[in-house]
Amino acid sequence: MTSAEAAALALQDHAALWRMGEVGAVDVVSSACDALVAGLDSPALRMLAACTRREADYDVPDLLPLALDELGLTLHPAGSRAAREAGVRALAARTLAGELTPRELAFRIHQRFGHDLPLTERLAALDDEYDYLEHGEGTPAQVDADVLAEALRLTTAARPMP
């Protein structure tokens, strides 16, 4: 994967995480800056990257869809199943990158979606397994490994390259 492809994927992930409230608008602006440095370019991306911290909350909702569209990237409609699933995949990628622990991933997914989103059912069940550890069933390392395996499955199964 080239640095431009990685930056495009990171920008798209930040957009999905922003949609679900996991990251702030300032994080999206930082990701836009990284995308420019990596060689991606479009008029809206430049405007997005130029936002100050003060402007980010106001400007990201208007500029982000334009920038992603100009780059051929996807921003799913807020609240849609596709937006939720993109956010889940982005969280899974952050876990594989070491930004979240397996326990944090399972907990966040279970807290946000319960057992209602088919894509996340396994992670919700694994969050329950962490609770069962107190009763001597299994080890944290076993559950962590299962969460990481599920995160890998989620990020490779249906995560198209930009």
Coordinates of N, CA, C and O in Angstrom, one line a residue:
M1 N 0.9 -1.2 0.0 CA 0.0 0.0 0.0 C 0.9 1.2 0.0 O 1.8 1.3 0.8
T2 N 0.6 2.2 -0.9 CA 1.4 3.4 -0.9 C 1.0 4.3 0.2 O 0.0 4.1 0.8
S3 N 1.8 5.3 0.4 CA 1.5 6.3 1.5 C 0.2 7.1 1.1 O -0.5 7.4 2.0
A4 N 0.0 7.3 -0.1 CA -1.2 8.0 -0.5 C -2.4 7.2 -0.3 O -3.5 7.7 0.2
E5 N -2.3 5.9 -0.6 CA -3.5 5.0 -0.3 C -3.7 4.8 1.2 O -4.9 4.9 1.6
A6 N -2.7 4.8 1.9 CA -2.8 4.7 3.4 C -3.5 6.0 3.9 O -4.3 5.9 4.8
A7 N -3.0 7.1 3.4 CA -3.6 8.4 3.9 C -5.1 8.5 3.5 O -5.9 9.0 4.2
A8 N -5.4 8.0 2.3 CA -6.8 8.0 1.8 C -7.7 7.2 2.7 O -8.8 7.5 3.1
L9 N -7.2 6.0 3.0 CA -7.9 5.1 3.9 C -8.0 5.7 5.3 O -9.1 5.6 5.9
A10 N -7.0 6.3 5.8 CA -7.0 7.0 7.1 C -8.0 8.1 7.1 O -8.8 8.3 8.1
L11 N -8.1 8.9 6.1 CA -9.0 10.0 6.0 C -10.5 9.5 6.0 O -11.3 10.0 6.7
Q12 N -10.7 8.4 5.2 CA -12.0 7.8 5.1 C -12.4 7.2 6.5 O -13.6 7.4 6.9
D13 N -11.5 6.6 7.2 CA -11.7 6.1 8.5 C -12.0 7.2 9.5 O -13.0 7.1 10.3
H14 N -11.3 8.3 9.4 CA -11.6 9.4 10.3 C -12.9 10.0 10.1 O -13.6 10.4 11.0
A15 N -13.3 10.0 8.8 CA -14.7 10.5 8.5 C -15.7 9.6 9.1 O -16.7 10.1 9.7
A16 N -15.5 8.3 9.0 CA -16.5 7.3 9.6 C -16.5 7.4 11.1 O -17.6 7.4 11.7
L17 N -15.4 7.6 11.7 CA -15.3 7.7 13.1 C -15.9 9.1 13.6 O -16.6 9.1 14.6
W18 N -15.7 10.1 12.8 CA -16.3 11.4 13.1 C -17.9 11.3 13.0 O -18.6 11.8 13.9
R19 N -18.4 10.6 12.0 CA -19.8 10.4 11.9 C -20.4 9.7 13.1 O -21.6 10.0 13.4
M20 N -19.7 8.8 13.7 CA -20.3 8.1 14.8 C -19.8 8.7 16.2 O -20.1 8.2 17.2
G21 N -19.2 9.8 16.1 CA -18.8 10.6 17.4 C -17.6 10.0 18.1 O -17.4 10.4 19.3
E22 N -16.8 9.2 17.5 CA -15.6 8.6 18.1 C -14.4 9.6 18.1 O -13.5 9.4 18.9
V23 N -14.3 10.4 17.1 CA -13.3 11.4 17.0 C -13.9 12.8 16.7 O -15.0 12.9 16.2
G24 N -13.2 13.8 17.0 CA -13.7 15.2 16.8 C -13.3 15.7 15.4 O -12.5 15.2 14.7
A25 N -13.9 16.9 15.1 CA -13.6 17.5 13.8 C -12.1 17.9 13.7 O -11.6 17.8 12.6
V26 N -11.5 18.2 14.7 CA -10.0 18.6 14.7 C -9.2 17.3 14.2 O -8.3 17.5 13.5
D27 N -9.6 16.1 14.6 CA -9.0 14.9 14.2 C -9.1 14.7 12.6 O -8.2 14.3 12.0
V28 N -10.3 15.1 12.1 CA -10.5 15.0 10.7 C -9.6 16.0 10.0 O -9.1 15.7 8.9
V29 N -9.5 17.2 10.5 CA -8.6 18.2 9.9 C -7.2 17.7 9.9 O -6.5 17.8 8.8
S30 N -6.7 17.1 11.0 CA -5.4 16.6 11.0 C -5.2 15.5 10.0 O -4.1 15.4 9.3
S31 N -6.2 14.6 9.8 CA -6.1 13.6 8.8 C -6.1 14.2 7.4 O -5.4 13.6 6.5
A32 N -6.8 15.3 7.2 CA -6.7 15.9 5.9 C -5.3 16.5 5.6 O -4.8 16.4 4.5
C33 N -4.7 17.0 6.6 CA -3.3 17.5 6.5 C -2.4 16.4 6.1 O -1.6 16.5 5.2
D34 N -2.5 15.2 6.8 CA -1.7 14.1 6.5 C -1.9 13.6 5.1 O -1.0 13.2 4.4
A35 N -3.2 13.7 4.6 CA -3.5 13.3 3.2 C -2.8 14.2 2.2 O -2.2 13.7 1.2
L36 N -2.8 15.5 2.5 CA -2.1 16.4 1.6 C -0.6 16.1 1.6 O 0.0 16.1 0.5
V37 N 0.0 15.9 2.7 CA 1.4 15.6 2.8 C 1.8 14.3 2.1 O 2.8 14.2 1.4
A38 N 0.8 13.3 2.1 CA 1.0 12.0 1.4 C 0.8 12.1 -0.1 O 1.1 11.2 -0.8
G39 N 0.4 13.3 -0.6 CA 0.3 13.5 -2.0 C -1.2 13.5 -2.5 O -1.4 13.7 -3.7
L40 N -2.2 13.4 -1.7 CA -3.5 13.5 -2.2 C -3.8 15.0 -2.3 O -3.2 15.8 -1.6
D41 N -4.7 15.4 -3.2 CA -4.9 16.8 -3.4 C -6.3 17.0 -4.1 O -6.7 16.3 -5.0
S42 N -7.0 18.0 -3.6 CA -8.2 18.5 -4.2 C -8.5 19.8 -3.6 O -8.0 20.1 -2.5
P43 N -9.3 20.7 -4.2 CA -9.6 22.0 -3.6 C -10.3 21.9 -2.3 O -9.9 22.6 -1.3
A44 N -11.2 21.0 -2.1 CA -11.9 20.9 -0.8 C -11.0 20.3 0.3 O -11.1 20.7 1.4
L45 N -10.1 19.4 -0.1 CA -9.2 18.8 0.8 C -8.2 19.9 1.3 O -7.9 20.0 2.5
R46 N -7.8 20.8 0.4 CA -6.9 21.9 0.9 C -7.7 22.8 1.9 O -7.1 23.3 2.9
M47 N -8.9 23.1 1.6 CA -9.7 24.0 2.5 C -9.9 23.3 3.8 O -9.9 23.9 4.9
L48 N -10.2 22.0 3.8 CA -10.4 21.2 5.0 C -9.1 21.2 5.8 O -9.2 21.4 7.0
A49 N -8.0 21.0 5.2 CA -6.7 20.9 5.9 C -6.3 22.3 6.5 O -5.6 22.4 7.5
A50 N -6.9 23.3 5.9 CA -6.5 24.7 6.3 C -7.4 25.2 7.5 O -7.1 26.2 8.1
C51 N -8.4 24.4 7.9 CA -9.2 24.8 9.0 C -8.4 24.9 10.3 O -7.6 24.0 10.6
T52 N -8.7 25.9 11.1 CA -8.1 26.0 12.4 C -8.9 25.2 13.4 O -10.1 24.7 13.1
R53 N -8.4 25.0 14.6 CA -9.1 24.3 15.6 C -10.5 24.9 15.9 O -11.5 24.3 16.1
R54 N -10.5 26.2 15.9 CA -11.7 27.0 16.2 C -12.8 26.8 15.0 O -14.0 26.7 15.3
E55 N -12.3 26.7 13.8 CA -13.2 26.5 12.7 C -13.7 25.1 12.4 O -14.7 24.9 11.7
A56 N -12.9 24.1 12.9 CA -13.1 22.7 12.6 C -14.6 22.3 12.8 O -15.2 21.7 11.9
D57 N -15.1 22.5 14.0 CA -16.5 22.0 14.3 C -17.5 22.6 13.3 O -18.5 22.0 13.0
Y58 N -17.2 23.8 12.9 CA -18.2 24.5 12.0 C -18.0 24.1 10.5 O -19.0 23.9 9.8
D59 N -16.7 24.0 10.1 CA -16.5 23.7 8.7 C -16.4 22.3 8.2 O -16.7 22.0 7.1
V60 N -16.1 21.4 9.1 CA -15.9 20.0 8.7 C -17.2 19.4 8.1 O -17.2 18.7 7.1
P61 N -18.4 19.7 8.7 CA -19.6 19.1 8.2 C -19.9 19.5 6.7 O -20.4 18.7 5.9
D62 N -19.4 20.7 6.3 CA -19.6 21.1 4.9 C -18.5 20.6 4.0 O -18.7 20.3 2.9
L63 N -17.2 20.7 4.5 CA -16.1 20.5 3.6 C -15.7 19.0 3.5 O -15.3 18.6 2.4
L64 N -16.0 18.2 4.5 CA -15.6 16.8 4.5 C -16.3 16.0 3.4 O -15.6 15.4 2.6
P65 N -17.6 16.2 3.2 CA -18.3 15.4 2.1 C -17.7 15.9 0.7 O -17.5 15.0 -0.1
L66 N -17.4 17.1 0.6 CA -16.9 17.6 -0.7 C -15.5 17.0 -1.0 O -15.2 16.6 -2.1
A67 N -14.7 17.1 0.1 CA -13.3 16.6 -0.1 C -13.3 15.1 -0.4 O -12.6 14.7 -1.3
L68 N -14.1 14.3 0.3 CA -14.1 12.9 0.0 C -14.7 12.6 -1.4 O -14.1 11.7 -2.1
D69 N -15.7 13.3 -1.8 CA -16.2 13.2 -3.1 C -15.2 13.5 -4.2 O -15.0 12.7 -5.1
E70 N -14.5 14.6 -4.0 CA -13.4 14.9 -5.0 C -12.3 13.9 -5.1 O -11.7 13.7 -6.1
L71 N -12.1 13.2 -4.0 CA -11.0 12.2 -3.9 C -11.6 10.8 -4.3 O -10.8 9.8 -4.4
G72 N -12.9 10.7 -4.5 CA -13.4 9.4 -4.9 C -13.6 8.5 -3.6 O -13.7 7.3 -3.8
L73 N -13.7 9.1 -2.5 CA -13.8 8.3 -1.2 C -15.3 8.4 -0.8 O -16.0 9.2 -1.2
T74 N -15.6 7.5 0.2 CA -17.0 7.4 0.6 C -17.3 8.0 2.0 O -16.5 7.7 2.9
L75 N -18.3 8.7 2.1 CA -18.9 9.1 3.4 C -20.3 8.7 3.4 O -21.2 9.3 2.7
H76 N -20.6 7.7 4.2 CA -22.0 7.2 4.2 C -22.9 8.2 4.9 O -22.5 8.9 5.8
P77 N -24.2 8.2 4.6 CA -25.2 9.0 5.3 C -25.2 8.8 6.8 O -25.1 7.6 7.2
A78 N -25.2 9.9 7.5 CA -25.2 9.8 9.0 C -26.3 8.9 9.5 O -27.4 9.0 9.0
G79 N -26.0 8.0 10.4 CA -27.0 7.1 11.0 C -27.4 5.9 10.2 O -28.1 5.0 10.6
S80 N -26.8 5.8 8.9 CA -27.2 4.7 8.1 C -26.4 3.4 8.6 O -25.4 3.5 9.3
R81 N -26.9 2.3 8.2 CA -26.2 1.0 8.6 C -24.8 1.0 8.0 O -23.9 0.6 8.6
A82 N -24.6 1.5 6.8 CA -23.3 1.5 6.1 C -22.4 2.4 6.9 O -21.2 2.1 7.1
A83 N -22.9 3.6 7.4 CA -22.0 4.5 8.2 C -21.6 3.8 9.5 O -20.4 3.9 9.9
R84 N -22.5 3.1 10.2 CA -22.2 2.4 11.4 C -21.1 1.3 11.1 O -20.2 1.1 11.9
E85 N -21.3 0.6 10.1 CA -20.4 -0.5 9.7 C -19.0 0.0 9.4 O -18.0 -0.5 9.7
A86 N -19.0 1.2 8.7 CA -17.7 1.8 8.3 C -17.0 2.2 9.6 O -15.8 2.1 9.7
G87 N -17.8 2.8 10.6 CA -17.2 3.1 11.8 C -16.6 2.0 12.6 O -15.6 2.0 13.2
V88 N -17.4 0.9 12.6 CA -16.9 -0.4 13.2 C -15.6 -0.8 12.6 O -14.6 -1.2 13.4
R89 N -15.5 -0.8 11.3 CA -14.3 -1.3 10.7 C -13.1 -0.3 11.0 O -12.0 -0.8 11.1
A90 N -13.4 1.0 11.1 CA -12.3 1.9 11.4 C -11.9 1.7 12.9 O -10.7 1.8 13.1
L91 N -12.8 1.4 13.8 CA -12.4 1.1 15.2 C -11.6 -0.2 15.2 O -10.6 -0.3 16.0
A92 N -12.0 -1.2 14.4 CA -11.2 -2.4 14.4 C -9.8 -2.1 13.9 O -8.8 -2.7 14.4
A93 N -9.7 -1.3 12.8 CA -8.3 -1.0 12.3 C -7.5 -0.2 13.4 O -6.3 -0.5 13.5
R94 N -8.1 0.6 14.1 CA -7.4 1.3 15.2 C -6.9 0.3 16.3 O -5.8 0.5 16.8
T95 N -7.7 -0.7 16.5 CA -7.3 -1.7 17.5 C -6.1 -2.5 16.9 O -5.1 -2.7 17.7
L96 N -6.1 -2.9 15.7 CA -5.0 -3.6 15.1 C -3.7 -2.8 15.1 O -2.6 -3.3 15.1
A97 N -3.9 -1.4 15.0 CA -2.8 -0.5 15.0 C -2.3 -0.2 16.4 O -1.3 0.5 16.6
G98 N -2.9 -0.8 17.4 CA -2.5 -0.6 18.8 C -3.0 0.6 19.5 O -2.6 1.0 20.6
E99 N -4.0 1.3 18.8 CA -4.5 2.5 19.4 C -5.6 2.3 20.4 O -5.9 3.1 21.3
L100 N -6.2 1.1 20.3 CA -7.2 0.6 21.3 C -6.9 -0.8 21.7 O -6.3 -1.5 20.9
T101 N -7.2 -1.1 23.0 CA -6.9 -2.5 23.4 C -8.1 -3.3 22.9 O -9.2 -2.8 22.6
P102 N -7.9 -4.6 22.8 CA -9.0 -5.5 22.4 C -10.2 -5.3 23.3 O -11.4 -5.3 22.8
R103 N -10.0 -5.2 24.6 CA -11.1 -5.0 25.5 C -11.8 -3.7 25.2 O -13.1 -3.7 25.3
E104 N -11.1 -2.6 24.9 CA -11.8 -1.3 24.6 C -12.6 -1.5 23.4 O -13.7 -0.9 23.3
L105 N -12.1 -2.2 22.4 CA -12.9 -2.3 21.1 C -14.2 -3.1 21.4 O -15.3 -2.6 21.1
A106 N -14.1 -4.2 22.1 CA -15.3 -5.0 22.4 C -16.3 -4.2 23.2 O -17.5 -4.2 23.0
F107 N -15.8 -3.5 24.2 CA -16.6 -2.7 25.1 C -17.3 -1.6 24.3 O -18.6 -1.4 24.4
R108 N -16.6 -0.8 23.5 CA -17.2 0.3 22.8 C -18.2 -0.2 21.8 O -19.3 0.4 21.7
I109 N -17.9 -1.3 21.1 CA -18.9 -1.8 20.1 C -20.1 -2.3 20.9 O -21.3 -2.0 20.4
H110 N -20.0 -3.0 21.9 CA -21.1 -3.6 22.7 C -21.9 -2.4 23.3 O -23.2 -2.5 23.2
Q111 N -21.3 -1.4 23.8 CA -22.0 -0.3 24.4 C -22.8 0.5 23.3 O -23.9 0.9 23.6
R112 N -22.2 0.7 22.2 CA -22.8 1.5 21.1 C -23.9 0.7 20.4 O -24.9 1.3 20.1
F113 N -23.7 -0.6 20.1 CA -24.6 -1.3 19.2 C -25.3 -2.5 19.9 O -26.2 -3.0 19.3
G114 N -24.9 -2.8 21.1 CA -25.5 -4.0 21.7 C -25.3 -5.2 20.9 O -24.3 -5.4 20.3
H115 N -26.4 -6.0 20.8 CA -26.3 -7.2 19.9 C -27.2 -7.0 18.7 O -27.6 -7.9 18.1
D116 N -27.4 -5.7 18.3 CA -28.4 -5.4 17.3 C -27.8 -5.3 15.9 O -28.5 -5.4 14.9
L117 N -26.5 -5.0 15.8 CA -25.9 -4.9 14.4 C -25.2 -6.2 14.1 O -24.3 -6.6 14.8
P118 N -25.7 -6.9 13.1 CA -25.2 -8.2 12.8 C -23.6 -8.3 12.6 O -23.0 -9.2 13.0
L119 N -23.1 -7.2 12.0 CA -21.6 -7.2 11.8 C -20.9 -7.2 13.1 O -19.8 -7.8 13.2
T120 N -21.4 -6.7 14.2 CA -20.7 -6.6 15.5 C -21.2 -7.7 16.5 O -20.7 -7.6 17.6
E121 N -22.0 -8.6 16.1 CA -22.5 -9.5 17.1 C -21.4 -10.3 17.8 O -21.4 -10.5 19.0
R122 N -20.4 -10.7 17.0 CA -19.3 -11.5 17.6 C -18.5 -10.6 18.6 O -18.2 -11.1 19.7
L123 N -18.3 -9.4 18.3 CA -17.6 -8.5 19.3 C -18.4 -8.2 20.5 O -17.9 -8.2 21.6
A124 N -19.7 -8.1 20.4 CA -20.6 -7.9 21.6 C -20.5 -9.2 22.4 O -20.5 -9.1 23.7
A125 N -20.5 -10.3 21.8 CA -20.5 -11.6 22.6 C -19.1 -11.7 23.3 O -19.0 -12.2 24.4
L126 N -18.1 -11.2 22.6 CA -16.7 -11.3 23.2 C -16.7 -10.3 24.4 O -16.0 -10.6 25.4
D127 N -17.3 -9.2 24.3 CA -17.4 -8.3 25.5 C -18.1 -9.0 26.7 O -17.6 -8.9 27.8
D128 N -19.1 -9.8 26.4 CA -19.7 -10.6 27.5 C -18.7 -11.6 28.0 O -18.7 -11.8 29.2
E129 N -17.9 -12.1 27.2 CA -16.9 -13.1 27.6 C -15.9 -12.5 28.6 O -15.5 -13.1 29.6
Y130 N -15.6 -11.2 28.4 CA -14.7 -10.5 29.3 C -15.3 -10.5 30.7 O -14.6 -10.7 31.7
D131 N -16.6 -10.3 30.8 CA -17.3 -10.3 32.0 C -17.3 -11.7 32.7 O -17.3 -11.8 33.9
Y132 N -17.4 -12.7 31.9 CA -17.4 -14.1 32.4 C -16.0 -14.5 33.0 O -15.9 -15.4 33.8
L133 N -15.0 -13.8 32.6 CA -13.6 -14.1 33.2 C -13.6 -14.0 34.7 O -12.8 -14.8 35.3
E134 N -14.4 -13.2 35.3 CA -14.5 -13.1 36.7 C -14.9 -14.4 37.4 O -14.7 -14.6 38.5
H135 N -15.6 -15.2 36.6 CA -16.1 -16.5 37.1 C -15.2 -17.6 36.8 O -15.5 -18.8 36.9
G136 N -13.9 -17.3 36.3 CA -13.0 -18.3 36.0 C -13.1 -19.0 34.7 O -12.6 -20.1 34.5
E137 N -13.9 -18.4 33.8 CA -14.1 -19.1 32.5 C -13.1 -18.4 31.5 O -13.4 -17.3 31.0
G138 N -12.1 -19.1 31.1 CA -11.1 -18.7 30.1 C -10.1 -17.7 30.7 O -10.1 -17.5 31.9
T139 N -9.3 -17.1 29.8 CA -8.3 -16.2 30.2 C -8.4 -14.9 29.4 O -8.9 -15.0 28.3
P140 N -8.0 -13.8 29.9 CA -8.0 -12.5 29.2 C -7.2 -12.7 27.9 O -7.7 -12.1 26.8
A141 N -6.1 -13.4 27.9 CA -5.3 -13.5 26.6 C -6.1 -14.2 25.5 O -6.0 -13.9 24.4
Q142 N -6.9 -15.2 25.9 CA -7.7 -16.0 25.0 C -8.8 -15.0 24.3 O -9.0 -15.0 23.1
V143 N -9.4 -14.3 25.2 CA -10.5 -13.4 24.7 C -9.9 -12.3 23.8 O -10.4 -11.9 22.8
D144 N -8.7 -11.7 24.3 CA -8.0 -10.7 23.5 C -7.7 -11.2 22.1 O -7.9 -10.6 21.1
A145 N -7.2 -12.5 22.0 CA -6.8 -13.1 20.7 C -8.1 -13.2 19.9 O -8.0 -13.0 18.7
D146 N -9.2 -13.6 20.4 CA -10.4 -13.7 19.7 C -10.9 -12.4 19.2 O -11.4 -12.3 18.0
V147 N -10.8 -11.3 20.0 CA -11.2 -10.0 19.6 C -10.3 -9.5 18.4 O -10.7 -9.0 17.4
L148 N -9.0 -9.7 18.5 CA -8.0 -9.4 17.5 C -8.3 -10.1 16.2 O -8.2 -9.5 15.1
A149 N -8.7 -11.4 16.3 CA -9.0 -12.2 15.1 C -10.3 -11.6 14.5 O -10.4 -11.5 13.2
E150 N -11.2 -11.2 15.3 CA -12.5 -10.6 14.7 C -12.2 -9.2 14.1 O -12.7 -8.9 13.0
A151 N -11.3 -8.4 14.7 CA -10.9 -7.1 14.2 C -10.2 -7.3 12.8 O -10.5 -6.6 11.9
L152 N -9.4 -8.3 12.7 CA -8.7 -8.6 11.5 C -9.7 -9.0 10.4 O -9.7 -8.5 9.3
R153 N -10.7 -9.8 10.8 CA -11.7 -10.2 9.8 C -12.5 -9.0 9.3 O -12.8 -8.9 8.2
L154 N -12.9 -8.2 10.3 CA -13.7 -7.0 9.9 C -12.9 -6.0 9.0 O -13.5 -5.4 8.1
T155 N -11.6 -5.9 9.2 CA -10.9 -4.9 8.4 C -10.5 -5.5 7.0 O -10.2 -4.7 6.1
T156 N -10.5 -6.8 6.9 CA -10.1 -7.4 5.6 C -11.3 -7.9 4.7 O -11.2 -7.9 3.5
A157 N -12.4 -8.1 5.4 CA -13.5 -8.7 4.7 C -14.1 -7.8 3.7 O -14.4 -8.2 2.5
A158 N -14.5 -6.6 4.0 CA -15.2 -5.7 3.1 C -14.8 -4.3 3.2 O -15.6 -3.4 3.2
R159 N -13.5 -4.1 3.3 CA -12.9 -2.7 3.5 C -12.2 -2.4 2.2 O -11.1 -2.7 2.0
P160 N -13.0 -1.8 1.2 CA -12.4 -1.5 -0.1 C -11.2 -0.5 0.0 O -11.3 0.4 0.8
M161 N -10.2 -0.7 -0.8 CA -9.2 0.2 -0.9 C -9.6 1.5 -1.7 O -10.3 1.3 -2.7
P162 N -9.3 2.7 -1.2 CA -9.7 3.9 -1.9 C -8.9 3.9 -3.2 O -7.9 3.4 -3.4

